[in-house]
């Protein structure tokens, strides 16, 4: 689980020698870190979803219904295939955004926004499907998937909501 806390500084004085950048540039500096943060949040979602997917592969191999493993049912196979595709898509989007950021390409901000949106949404969907494959067990605190589901949901909010990502992406479409 990912602990999230508020940090509050009241009457905090920062010596000039500890100032990052110039006075008044804090917002600009913070905004420069968002692209990397968005890649990071997408990667966190990917890691969580990948773990849940691996757990679901194992579970569907050992759990039986009607005298056969769950993985032998075509509907389960189709779910797993869709999940695998979403994981690969997310991974490719994150890598693409990382390369653009590293190379300081002009479209790096929109690439990071796209990667964050795609990865956090698709990885949440993957995790939700994994929970479904575990049936009622997936929702129990004895199994880690329910915690991953909650953790991955907040990724659609952190580093700019996915609605904000849509604003960034759509503004880029009409850029002249």
Short mmCIF file of N, CA and C in Angstrom, two decimals:
data_model
loop_
_atom_site.label_atom_id
_atom_site.label_comp_id
_atom_site.label_asym_id
_atom_site.label_seq_id
_atom_site.Cartn_x
_atom_site.Cartn_y
_atom_site.Cartn_z
N UNK A 1 0.83 -1.18 0.00
CA UNK A 1 0.00 0.00 0.00
C UNK A 1 0.88 1.25 0.00
N UNK A 2 0.39 2.29 -0.58
CA UNK A 2 1.15 3.53 -0.70
C UNK A 2 0.62 4.55 0.30
N UNK A 3 1.41 4.87 1.31
CA UNK A 3 0.94 5.86 2.27
C UNK A 3 0.90 7.25 1.65
N UNK A 4 -0.18 7.96 1.87
CA UNK A 4 -0.33 9.33 1.38
C UNK A 4 -0.60 10.21 2.59
N UNK A 5 0.18 11.24 2.73
CA UNK A 5 0.06 12.12 3.88
C UNK A 5 0.16 13.57 3.45
N UNK A 6 -0.37 14.46 4.27
CA UNK A 6 -0.23 15.90 4.06
C UNK A 6 0.99 16.38 4.83
N UNK A 7 1.74 17.26 4.22
CA UNK A 7 2.87 17.89 4.89
C UNK A 7 2.55 19.38 4.95
N UNK A 8 2.53 19.93 6.14
CA UNK A 8 2.16 21.33 6.32
C UNK A 8 3.30 22.07 7.01
N UNK A 9 3.73 23.15 6.40
CA UNK A 9 4.76 24.00 6.99
C UNK A 9 4.11 25.32 7.39
N UNK A 10 4.08 25.59 8.68
CA UNK A 10 3.54 26.86 9.17
C UNK A 10 4.68 27.70 9.71
N UNK A 11 4.72 28.95 9.30
CA UNK A 11 5.76 29.88 9.75
C UNK A 11 7.16 29.29 9.54
N UNK A 12 7.35 28.65 8.44
CA UNK A 12 8.62 28.01 8.12
C UNK A 12 9.50 29.01 7.36
N UNK A 13 10.68 29.22 7.85
CA UNK A 13 11.62 30.13 7.20
C UNK A 13 12.71 29.30 6.53
N UNK A 14 12.98 29.61 5.28
CA UNK A 14 14.01 28.92 4.53
C UNK A 14 15.16 29.90 4.29
N UNK A 15 16.37 29.57 4.76
CA UNK A 15 17.50 30.45 4.50
C UNK A 15 17.76 30.59 3.01
N UNK A 16 18.24 31.73 2.56
CA UNK A 16 18.52 31.96 1.15
C UNK A 16 19.45 30.90 0.57
N UNK A 17 20.36 30.40 1.38
CA UNK A 17 21.30 29.38 0.90
C UNK A 17 20.60 28.05 0.58
N UNK A 18 19.40 27.84 1.09
CA UNK A 18 18.65 26.61 0.84
C UNK A 18 17.53 26.79 -0.19
N UNK A 19 17.43 27.96 -0.76
CA UNK A 19 16.39 28.25 -1.74
C UNK A 19 16.68 27.50 -3.04
N UNK A 20 15.69 26.84 -3.59
CA UNK A 20 15.82 26.15 -4.87
C UNK A 20 15.35 27.11 -5.95
N UNK A 21 16.24 27.49 -6.83
CA UNK A 21 15.89 28.46 -7.87
C UNK A 21 15.78 29.85 -7.29
N UNK A 22 15.09 30.71 -8.05
CA UNK A 22 14.91 32.09 -7.60
C UNK A 22 13.57 32.23 -6.89
N UNK A 23 13.49 33.19 -5.99
CA UNK A 23 12.24 33.44 -5.29
C UNK A 23 11.14 33.74 -6.30
N UNK A 24 10.00 33.10 -6.12
CA UNK A 24 8.88 33.28 -7.04
C UNK A 24 8.84 32.27 -8.18
N UNK A 25 9.88 31.47 -8.33
CA UNK A 25 9.94 30.48 -9.41
C UNK A 25 9.46 29.10 -8.98
N UNK A 26 8.96 28.97 -7.76
CA UNK A 26 8.57 27.66 -7.23
C UNK A 26 7.55 26.93 -8.08
N UNK A 27 6.52 27.64 -8.53
CA UNK A 27 5.48 26.98 -9.33
C UNK A 27 6.07 26.49 -10.65
N UNK A 28 6.88 27.32 -11.29
CA UNK A 28 7.50 26.95 -12.57
C UNK A 28 8.39 25.71 -12.38
N UNK A 29 9.16 25.69 -11.31
CA UNK A 29 10.04 24.55 -11.03
C UNK A 29 9.22 23.28 -10.78
N UNK A 30 8.14 23.44 -10.01
CA UNK A 30 7.28 22.29 -9.72
C UNK A 30 6.66 21.73 -11.00
N UNK A 31 6.24 22.62 -11.91
CA UNK A 31 5.63 22.19 -13.16
C UNK A 31 6.63 21.42 -14.03
N UNK A 32 7.90 21.77 -13.95
CA UNK A 32 8.92 21.09 -14.75
C UNK A 32 9.09 19.64 -14.30
N UNK A 33 8.74 19.32 -13.08
CA UNK A 33 8.86 17.96 -12.58
C UNK A 33 7.66 17.08 -12.87
N UNK A 34 6.57 17.69 -13.36
CA UNK A 34 5.35 16.92 -13.55
C UNK A 34 5.46 15.85 -14.64
N UNK A 35 6.17 16.15 -15.72
CA UNK A 35 6.27 15.15 -16.79
C UNK A 35 6.88 13.85 -16.27
N UNK A 36 7.99 13.95 -15.55
CA UNK A 36 8.61 12.76 -14.98
C UNK A 36 7.73 12.10 -13.95
N UNK A 37 7.02 12.90 -13.16
CA UNK A 37 6.11 12.36 -12.17
C UNK A 37 4.97 11.59 -12.80
N UNK A 38 4.51 12.06 -13.94
CA UNK A 38 3.42 11.36 -14.63
C UNK A 38 3.89 10.01 -15.17
N UNK A 39 5.11 9.98 -15.67
CA UNK A 39 5.68 8.69 -16.10
C UNK A 39 5.81 7.76 -14.90
N UNK A 40 6.26 8.30 -13.79
CA UNK A 40 6.42 7.50 -12.57
C UNK A 40 5.08 6.92 -12.10
N UNK A 41 4.04 7.72 -12.08
CA UNK A 41 2.72 7.23 -11.65
C UNK A 41 2.23 6.14 -12.61
N UNK A 42 2.43 6.34 -13.90
CA UNK A 42 2.04 5.31 -14.87
C UNK A 42 2.81 4.02 -14.65
N UNK A 43 4.11 4.15 -14.35
CA UNK A 43 4.94 2.97 -14.10
C UNK A 43 4.51 2.26 -12.82
N UNK A 44 4.13 3.03 -11.81
CA UNK A 44 3.62 2.41 -10.57
C UNK A 44 2.35 1.62 -10.85
N UNK A 45 1.46 2.18 -11.65
CA UNK A 45 0.24 1.47 -12.02
C UNK A 45 0.58 0.19 -12.77
N UNK A 46 1.53 0.29 -13.67
CA UNK A 46 1.93 -0.87 -14.46
C UNK A 46 2.50 -1.97 -13.58
N UNK A 47 3.35 -1.61 -12.64
CA UNK A 47 3.92 -2.61 -11.74
C UNK A 47 2.86 -3.30 -10.90
N UNK A 48 1.92 -2.53 -10.38
CA UNK A 48 0.84 -3.11 -9.58
C UNK A 48 -0.04 -4.03 -10.39
N UNK A 49 -0.40 -3.58 -11.59
CA UNK A 49 -1.26 -4.39 -12.44
C UNK A 49 -0.55 -5.66 -12.91
N UNK A 50 0.74 -5.54 -13.20
CA UNK A 50 1.51 -6.71 -13.63
C UNK A 50 1.53 -7.77 -12.53
N UNK A 51 1.74 -7.32 -11.28
CA UNK A 51 1.72 -8.26 -10.15
C UNK A 51 0.36 -8.96 -10.05
N UNK A 52 -0.71 -8.18 -10.13
CA UNK A 52 -2.05 -8.76 -10.02
C UNK A 52 -2.32 -9.72 -11.17
N UNK A 53 -1.86 -9.38 -12.36
CA UNK A 53 -2.03 -10.24 -13.53
C UNK A 53 -1.32 -11.58 -13.32
N UNK A 54 -0.10 -11.52 -12.81
CA UNK A 54 0.64 -12.76 -12.54
C UNK A 54 -0.07 -13.61 -11.49
N UNK A 55 -0.64 -12.95 -10.48
CA UNK A 55 -1.41 -13.68 -9.47
C UNK A 55 -2.66 -14.32 -10.09
N UNK A 56 -3.30 -13.59 -11.00
CA UNK A 56 -4.50 -14.12 -11.66
C UNK A 56 -4.15 -15.30 -12.57
N UNK A 57 -3.01 -15.22 -13.26
CA UNK A 57 -2.58 -16.36 -14.10
C UNK A 57 -2.41 -17.62 -13.24
N UNK A 58 -1.77 -17.45 -12.11
CA UNK A 58 -1.57 -18.59 -11.21
C UNK A 58 -2.89 -19.11 -10.66
N UNK A 59 -3.74 -18.17 -10.23
CA UNK A 59 -5.03 -18.55 -9.64
C UNK A 59 -5.90 -19.29 -10.65
N UNK A 60 -5.95 -18.79 -11.88
CA UNK A 60 -6.80 -19.44 -12.88
C UNK A 60 -6.24 -20.79 -13.34
N UNK A 61 -4.99 -21.04 -13.01
CA UNK A 61 -4.39 -22.34 -13.34
C UNK A 61 -4.71 -23.39 -12.28
N UNK A 62 -4.88 -22.95 -11.03
CA UNK A 62 -5.12 -23.92 -9.94
C UNK A 62 -6.58 -23.99 -9.50
N UNK A 63 -7.33 -22.94 -9.68
CA UNK A 63 -8.74 -22.92 -9.28
C UNK A 63 -9.56 -23.65 -10.32
N UNK A 64 -10.40 -24.57 -9.88
CA UNK A 64 -11.21 -25.35 -10.81
C UNK A 64 -12.69 -25.07 -10.63
N UNK A 65 -13.39 -25.18 -11.71
CA UNK A 65 -14.85 -25.15 -11.76
C UNK A 65 -15.29 -26.20 -12.77
N UNK A 66 -16.29 -26.97 -12.41
CA UNK A 66 -16.78 -28.02 -13.30
C UNK A 66 -15.66 -28.95 -13.75
N UNK A 67 -14.78 -29.26 -12.80
CA UNK A 67 -13.67 -30.22 -12.98
C UNK A 67 -12.60 -29.78 -13.98
N UNK A 68 -12.48 -28.48 -14.20
CA UNK A 68 -11.40 -27.99 -15.06
C UNK A 68 -10.88 -26.64 -14.55
N UNK A 69 -9.61 -26.37 -14.81
CA UNK A 69 -9.06 -25.08 -14.35
C UNK A 69 -9.79 -23.91 -15.02
N UNK A 70 -9.91 -22.82 -14.30
CA UNK A 70 -10.57 -21.63 -14.85
C UNK A 70 -9.93 -21.19 -16.17
N UNK A 71 -8.63 -21.37 -16.29
CA UNK A 71 -7.93 -20.91 -17.51
C UNK A 71 -8.37 -21.67 -18.76
N UNK A 72 -9.04 -22.80 -18.61
CA UNK A 72 -9.51 -23.57 -19.76
C UNK A 72 -10.81 -23.01 -20.35
N UNK A 73 -11.46 -22.10 -19.64
CA UNK A 73 -12.69 -21.50 -20.16
C UNK A 73 -12.34 -20.36 -21.12
N UNK A 74 -12.98 -20.35 -22.26
CA UNK A 74 -12.65 -19.35 -23.27
C UNK A 74 -12.89 -17.93 -22.77
N UNK A 75 -13.93 -17.72 -22.00
CA UNK A 75 -14.20 -16.37 -21.49
C UNK A 75 -13.05 -15.88 -20.60
N UNK A 76 -12.47 -16.77 -19.82
CA UNK A 76 -11.32 -16.42 -18.98
C UNK A 76 -10.10 -16.17 -19.86
N UNK A 77 -9.90 -17.00 -20.87
CA UNK A 77 -8.78 -16.80 -21.79
C UNK A 77 -8.87 -15.44 -22.48
N UNK A 78 -10.08 -15.06 -22.89
CA UNK A 78 -10.27 -13.76 -23.55
C UNK A 78 -9.97 -12.61 -22.58
N UNK A 79 -10.41 -12.75 -21.33
CA UNK A 79 -10.11 -11.71 -20.33
C UNK A 79 -8.60 -11.58 -20.14
N UNK A 80 -7.93 -12.70 -20.01
CA UNK A 80 -6.48 -12.68 -19.81
C UNK A 80 -5.76 -12.09 -21.03
N UNK A 81 -6.23 -12.41 -22.22
CA UNK A 81 -5.62 -11.87 -23.44
C UNK A 81 -5.80 -10.35 -23.49
N UNK A 82 -6.97 -9.87 -23.15
CA UNK A 82 -7.21 -8.43 -23.13
C UNK A 82 -6.34 -7.75 -22.08
N UNK A 83 -6.21 -8.37 -20.93
CA UNK A 83 -5.37 -7.80 -19.87
C UNK A 83 -3.90 -7.74 -20.31
N UNK A 84 -3.41 -8.80 -20.92
CA UNK A 84 -2.02 -8.83 -21.39
C UNK A 84 -1.79 -7.72 -22.41
N UNK A 85 -2.75 -7.51 -23.28
CA UNK A 85 -2.65 -6.46 -24.30
C UNK A 85 -2.61 -5.08 -23.66
N UNK A 86 -3.44 -4.85 -22.65
CA UNK A 86 -3.45 -3.56 -21.95
C UNK A 86 -2.13 -3.31 -21.22
N UNK A 87 -1.55 -4.35 -20.67
CA UNK A 87 -0.27 -4.19 -19.99
C UNK A 87 0.83 -3.81 -20.97
N UNK A 88 0.86 -4.47 -22.12
CA UNK A 88 1.87 -4.16 -23.13
C UNK A 88 1.67 -2.74 -23.67
N UNK A 89 0.43 -2.38 -23.95
CA UNK A 89 0.13 -1.04 -24.43
C UNK A 89 0.60 0.02 -23.43
N UNK A 90 0.31 -0.20 -22.18
CA UNK A 90 0.73 0.74 -21.14
C UNK A 90 2.24 0.84 -21.07
N UNK A 91 2.90 -0.30 -21.10
CA UNK A 91 4.36 -0.32 -21.03
C UNK A 91 4.98 0.45 -22.20
N UNK A 92 4.45 0.24 -23.39
CA UNK A 92 4.98 0.93 -24.57
C UNK A 92 4.75 2.44 -24.49
N UNK A 93 3.60 2.85 -24.02
CA UNK A 93 3.31 4.29 -23.88
C UNK A 93 4.25 4.93 -22.87
N UNK A 94 4.50 4.24 -21.75
CA UNK A 94 5.39 4.78 -20.72
C UNK A 94 6.82 4.89 -21.26
N UNK A 95 7.28 3.86 -21.94
CA UNK A 95 8.64 3.89 -22.51
C UNK A 95 8.78 5.00 -23.55
N UNK A 96 7.77 5.14 -24.39
CA UNK A 96 7.80 6.19 -25.41
C UNK A 96 7.89 7.57 -24.75
N UNK A 97 7.08 7.79 -23.73
CA UNK A 97 7.09 9.08 -23.03
C UNK A 97 8.44 9.31 -22.36
N UNK A 98 8.99 8.27 -21.77
CA UNK A 98 10.29 8.38 -21.11
C UNK A 98 11.39 8.77 -22.08
N UNK A 99 11.37 8.19 -23.27
CA UNK A 99 12.36 8.53 -24.29
C UNK A 99 12.20 9.98 -24.75
N UNK A 100 10.96 10.40 -24.94
CA UNK A 100 10.72 11.78 -25.36
C UNK A 100 11.17 12.77 -24.28
N UNK A 101 10.92 12.42 -23.03
CA UNK A 101 11.34 13.29 -21.94
C UNK A 101 12.86 13.34 -21.85
N UNK A 102 13.49 12.19 -21.92
CA UNK A 102 14.95 12.11 -21.84
C UNK A 102 15.62 12.88 -22.98
N UNK A 103 15.02 12.80 -24.17
CA UNK A 103 15.58 13.48 -25.33
C UNK A 103 15.09 14.92 -25.49
N UNK A 104 14.31 15.38 -24.52
CA UNK A 104 13.78 16.75 -24.52
C UNK A 104 13.05 17.09 -25.82
N UNK A 105 12.28 16.13 -26.33
CA UNK A 105 11.50 16.36 -27.55
C UNK A 105 10.37 17.35 -27.27
N UNK A 106 9.99 18.10 -28.28
CA UNK A 106 9.00 19.16 -28.11
C UNK A 106 7.65 18.64 -27.62
N UNK A 107 7.27 17.44 -28.02
CA UNK A 107 5.97 16.89 -27.63
C UNK A 107 6.04 16.02 -26.37
N UNK A 108 7.08 16.20 -25.57
CA UNK A 108 7.25 15.35 -24.39
C UNK A 108 6.11 15.51 -23.37
N UNK A 109 5.61 16.71 -23.18
CA UNK A 109 4.56 16.91 -22.18
C UNK A 109 3.28 16.19 -22.57
N UNK A 110 2.90 16.29 -23.84
CA UNK A 110 1.69 15.59 -24.27
C UNK A 110 1.91 14.08 -24.26
N UNK A 111 3.11 13.62 -24.59
CA UNK A 111 3.41 12.18 -24.55
C UNK A 111 3.32 11.66 -23.12
N UNK A 112 3.81 12.43 -22.17
CA UNK A 112 3.73 12.04 -20.75
C UNK A 112 2.28 12.03 -20.27
N UNK A 113 1.50 13.01 -20.72
CA UNK A 113 0.07 13.06 -20.34
C UNK A 113 -0.67 11.85 -20.91
N UNK A 114 -0.39 11.51 -22.17
CA UNK A 114 -1.03 10.34 -22.80
C UNK A 114 -0.64 9.06 -22.08
N UNK A 115 0.64 8.92 -21.77
CA UNK A 115 1.12 7.71 -21.10
C UNK A 115 0.50 7.57 -19.73
N UNK A 116 0.43 8.66 -18.99
CA UNK A 116 -0.15 8.62 -17.65
C UNK A 116 -1.62 8.23 -17.72
N UNK A 117 -2.35 8.84 -18.64
CA UNK A 117 -3.79 8.56 -18.77
C UNK A 117 -4.02 7.10 -19.18
N UNK A 118 -3.33 6.67 -20.22
CA UNK A 118 -3.52 5.30 -20.72
C UNK A 118 -3.12 4.28 -19.65
N UNK A 119 -1.94 4.44 -19.08
CA UNK A 119 -1.44 3.45 -18.12
C UNK A 119 -2.30 3.38 -16.87
N UNK A 120 -2.67 4.53 -16.31
CA UNK A 120 -3.43 4.48 -15.06
C UNK A 120 -4.83 3.93 -15.28
N UNK A 121 -5.45 4.24 -16.40
CA UNK A 121 -6.79 3.72 -16.67
C UNK A 121 -6.75 2.24 -17.02
N UNK A 122 -5.86 1.86 -17.92
CA UNK A 122 -5.82 0.46 -18.35
C UNK A 122 -5.32 -0.46 -17.24
N UNK A 123 -4.38 0.00 -16.46
CA UNK A 123 -3.86 -0.85 -15.38
C UNK A 123 -4.88 -1.00 -14.25
N UNK A 124 -5.68 0.04 -14.02
CA UNK A 124 -6.77 -0.10 -13.06
C UNK A 124 -7.78 -1.14 -13.57
N UNK A 125 -8.10 -1.07 -14.86
CA UNK A 125 -9.03 -2.04 -15.44
C UNK A 125 -8.49 -3.46 -15.34
N UNK A 126 -7.21 -3.63 -15.60
CA UNK A 126 -6.58 -4.95 -15.48
C UNK A 126 -6.71 -5.47 -14.05
N UNK A 127 -6.39 -4.62 -13.10
CA UNK A 127 -6.46 -5.02 -11.69
C UNK A 127 -7.88 -5.35 -11.28
N UNK A 128 -8.83 -4.59 -11.76
CA UNK A 128 -10.23 -4.85 -11.47
C UNK A 128 -10.66 -6.20 -12.05
N UNK A 129 -10.22 -6.52 -13.26
CA UNK A 129 -10.53 -7.82 -13.86
C UNK A 129 -9.85 -8.96 -13.10
N UNK A 130 -8.64 -8.71 -12.62
CA UNK A 130 -7.94 -9.73 -11.81
C UNK A 130 -8.74 -10.03 -10.55
N UNK A 131 -9.20 -8.97 -9.91
CA UNK A 131 -10.02 -9.15 -8.70
C UNK A 131 -11.25 -9.99 -9.04
N UNK A 132 -11.87 -9.71 -10.18
CA UNK A 132 -13.06 -10.46 -10.60
C UNK A 132 -12.75 -11.94 -10.80
N UNK A 133 -11.58 -12.25 -11.34
CA UNK A 133 -11.20 -13.65 -11.56
C UNK A 133 -11.00 -14.41 -10.25
N UNK A 134 -10.69 -13.69 -9.19
CA UNK A 134 -10.56 -14.31 -7.87
C UNK A 134 -11.91 -14.50 -7.20
N UNK A 135 -12.96 -13.97 -7.80
CA UNK A 135 -14.28 -14.08 -7.21
C UNK A 135 -14.32 -13.35 -5.88
N UNK A 136 -15.09 -13.85 -4.94
CA UNK A 136 -15.21 -13.23 -3.63
C UNK A 136 -13.89 -13.12 -2.88
N UNK A 137 -12.98 -14.04 -3.15
CA UNK A 137 -11.67 -14.00 -2.49
C UNK A 137 -10.89 -12.73 -2.84
N UNK A 138 -11.05 -12.25 -4.04
CA UNK A 138 -10.31 -11.08 -4.47
C UNK A 138 -10.63 -9.84 -3.67
N UNK A 139 -11.79 -9.83 -3.06
CA UNK A 139 -12.24 -8.67 -2.30
C UNK A 139 -11.84 -8.73 -0.83
N UNK A 140 -11.37 -9.89 -0.42
CA UNK A 140 -10.98 -10.06 0.98
C UNK A 140 -9.61 -9.46 1.25
N UNK A 141 -9.42 -8.94 2.46
CA UNK A 141 -8.12 -8.36 2.82
C UNK A 141 -7.04 -9.43 2.95
N UNK A 142 -7.41 -10.70 2.99
CA UNK A 142 -6.42 -11.79 3.02
C UNK A 142 -5.65 -11.90 1.71
N UNK A 143 -6.22 -11.33 0.65
CA UNK A 143 -5.60 -11.35 -0.67
C UNK A 143 -5.19 -9.92 -1.03
N UNK A 144 -4.01 -9.72 -1.57
CA UNK A 144 -3.51 -8.36 -1.80
C UNK A 144 -4.18 -7.59 -2.93
N UNK A 145 -4.95 -8.25 -3.77
CA UNK A 145 -5.51 -7.57 -4.94
C UNK A 145 -6.44 -6.42 -4.56
N UNK A 146 -7.22 -6.58 -3.50
CA UNK A 146 -8.13 -5.50 -3.11
C UNK A 146 -7.35 -4.24 -2.74
N UNK A 147 -6.17 -4.39 -2.14
CA UNK A 147 -5.34 -3.23 -1.78
C UNK A 147 -4.74 -2.59 -3.04
N UNK A 148 -4.28 -3.43 -3.96
CA UNK A 148 -3.75 -2.91 -5.22
C UNK A 148 -4.81 -2.13 -5.98
N UNK A 149 -6.03 -2.62 -5.94
CA UNK A 149 -7.12 -1.94 -6.64
C UNK A 149 -7.30 -0.52 -6.09
N UNK A 150 -7.29 -0.39 -4.77
CA UNK A 150 -7.42 0.94 -4.15
C UNK A 150 -6.22 1.82 -4.49
N UNK A 151 -5.03 1.23 -4.42
CA UNK A 151 -3.81 2.00 -4.70
C UNK A 151 -3.78 2.48 -6.15
N UNK A 152 -4.16 1.62 -7.07
CA UNK A 152 -4.11 2.00 -8.48
C UNK A 152 -5.20 3.00 -8.84
N UNK A 153 -6.28 3.00 -8.11
CA UNK A 153 -7.34 3.97 -8.41
C UNK A 153 -6.87 5.41 -8.20
N UNK A 154 -6.09 5.64 -7.15
CA UNK A 154 -5.65 7.00 -6.85
C UNK A 154 -4.66 7.51 -7.90
N UNK A 155 -4.04 6.63 -8.65
CA UNK A 155 -3.09 7.05 -9.68
C UNK A 155 -3.78 7.87 -10.78
N UNK A 156 -5.09 7.69 -10.94
CA UNK A 156 -5.83 8.47 -11.92
C UNK A 156 -6.05 9.91 -11.44
N UNK A 157 -5.66 10.18 -10.20
CA UNK A 157 -5.83 11.51 -9.60
C UNK A 157 -4.48 12.20 -9.41
N UNK A 158 -3.45 11.45 -8.98
CA UNK A 158 -2.15 12.03 -8.68
C UNK A 158 -1.45 12.59 -9.91
N UNK A 159 -0.59 13.57 -9.71
CA UNK A 159 0.21 14.21 -10.77
C UNK A 159 -0.67 14.83 -11.85
N UNK A 160 -1.85 15.26 -11.47
CA UNK A 160 -2.82 15.81 -12.40
C UNK A 160 -3.85 14.75 -12.73
N UNK A 161 -5.11 15.06 -12.52
CA UNK A 161 -6.16 14.08 -12.80
C UNK A 161 -6.16 13.69 -14.27
N UNK A 162 -6.76 12.57 -14.58
CA UNK A 162 -6.82 12.15 -15.97
C UNK A 162 -7.67 13.11 -16.81
N UNK A 163 -8.56 13.85 -16.18
CA UNK A 163 -9.30 14.88 -16.90
C UNK A 163 -8.35 16.02 -17.31
N UNK A 164 -7.41 16.34 -16.44
CA UNK A 164 -6.40 17.34 -16.78
C UNK A 164 -5.52 16.81 -17.92
N UNK A 165 -5.22 15.51 -17.91
CA UNK A 165 -4.44 14.93 -19.00
C UNK A 165 -5.18 15.12 -20.32
N UNK A 166 -6.50 14.98 -20.30
CA UNK A 166 -7.29 15.17 -21.51
C UNK A 166 -7.21 16.62 -22.00
N UNK A 167 -7.17 17.56 -21.08
CA UNK A 167 -7.03 18.97 -21.46
C UNK A 167 -5.68 19.18 -22.15
N UNK A 168 -4.62 18.64 -21.55
CA UNK A 168 -3.28 18.78 -22.14
C UNK A 168 -3.24 18.16 -23.53
N UNK A 169 -3.81 16.98 -23.67
CA UNK A 169 -3.79 16.28 -24.96
C UNK A 169 -4.63 17.04 -26.00
N UNK A 170 -5.82 17.46 -25.62
CA UNK A 170 -6.70 18.13 -26.59
C UNK A 170 -6.15 19.49 -27.00
N UNK A 171 -5.52 20.22 -26.08
CA UNK A 171 -4.92 21.50 -26.45
C UNK A 171 -3.81 21.29 -27.48
N UNK A 172 -3.09 20.20 -27.35
CA UNK A 172 -2.01 19.91 -28.29
C UNK A 172 -2.54 19.60 -29.69
N UNK A 173 -3.75 19.06 -29.76
CA UNK A 173 -4.33 18.71 -31.05
C UNK A 173 -4.58 19.94 -31.91
N UNK A 174 -4.88 21.07 -31.27
CA UNK A 174 -5.22 22.29 -32.00
C UNK A 174 -4.12 23.33 -31.95
N UNK A 175 -2.94 22.91 -31.55
CA UNK A 175 -1.79 23.79 -31.45
C UNK A 175 -1.32 24.20 -32.84
N UNK A 176 -1.03 25.46 -32.99
CA UNK A 176 -0.58 25.93 -34.31
C UNK A 176 0.88 26.24 -34.31
#
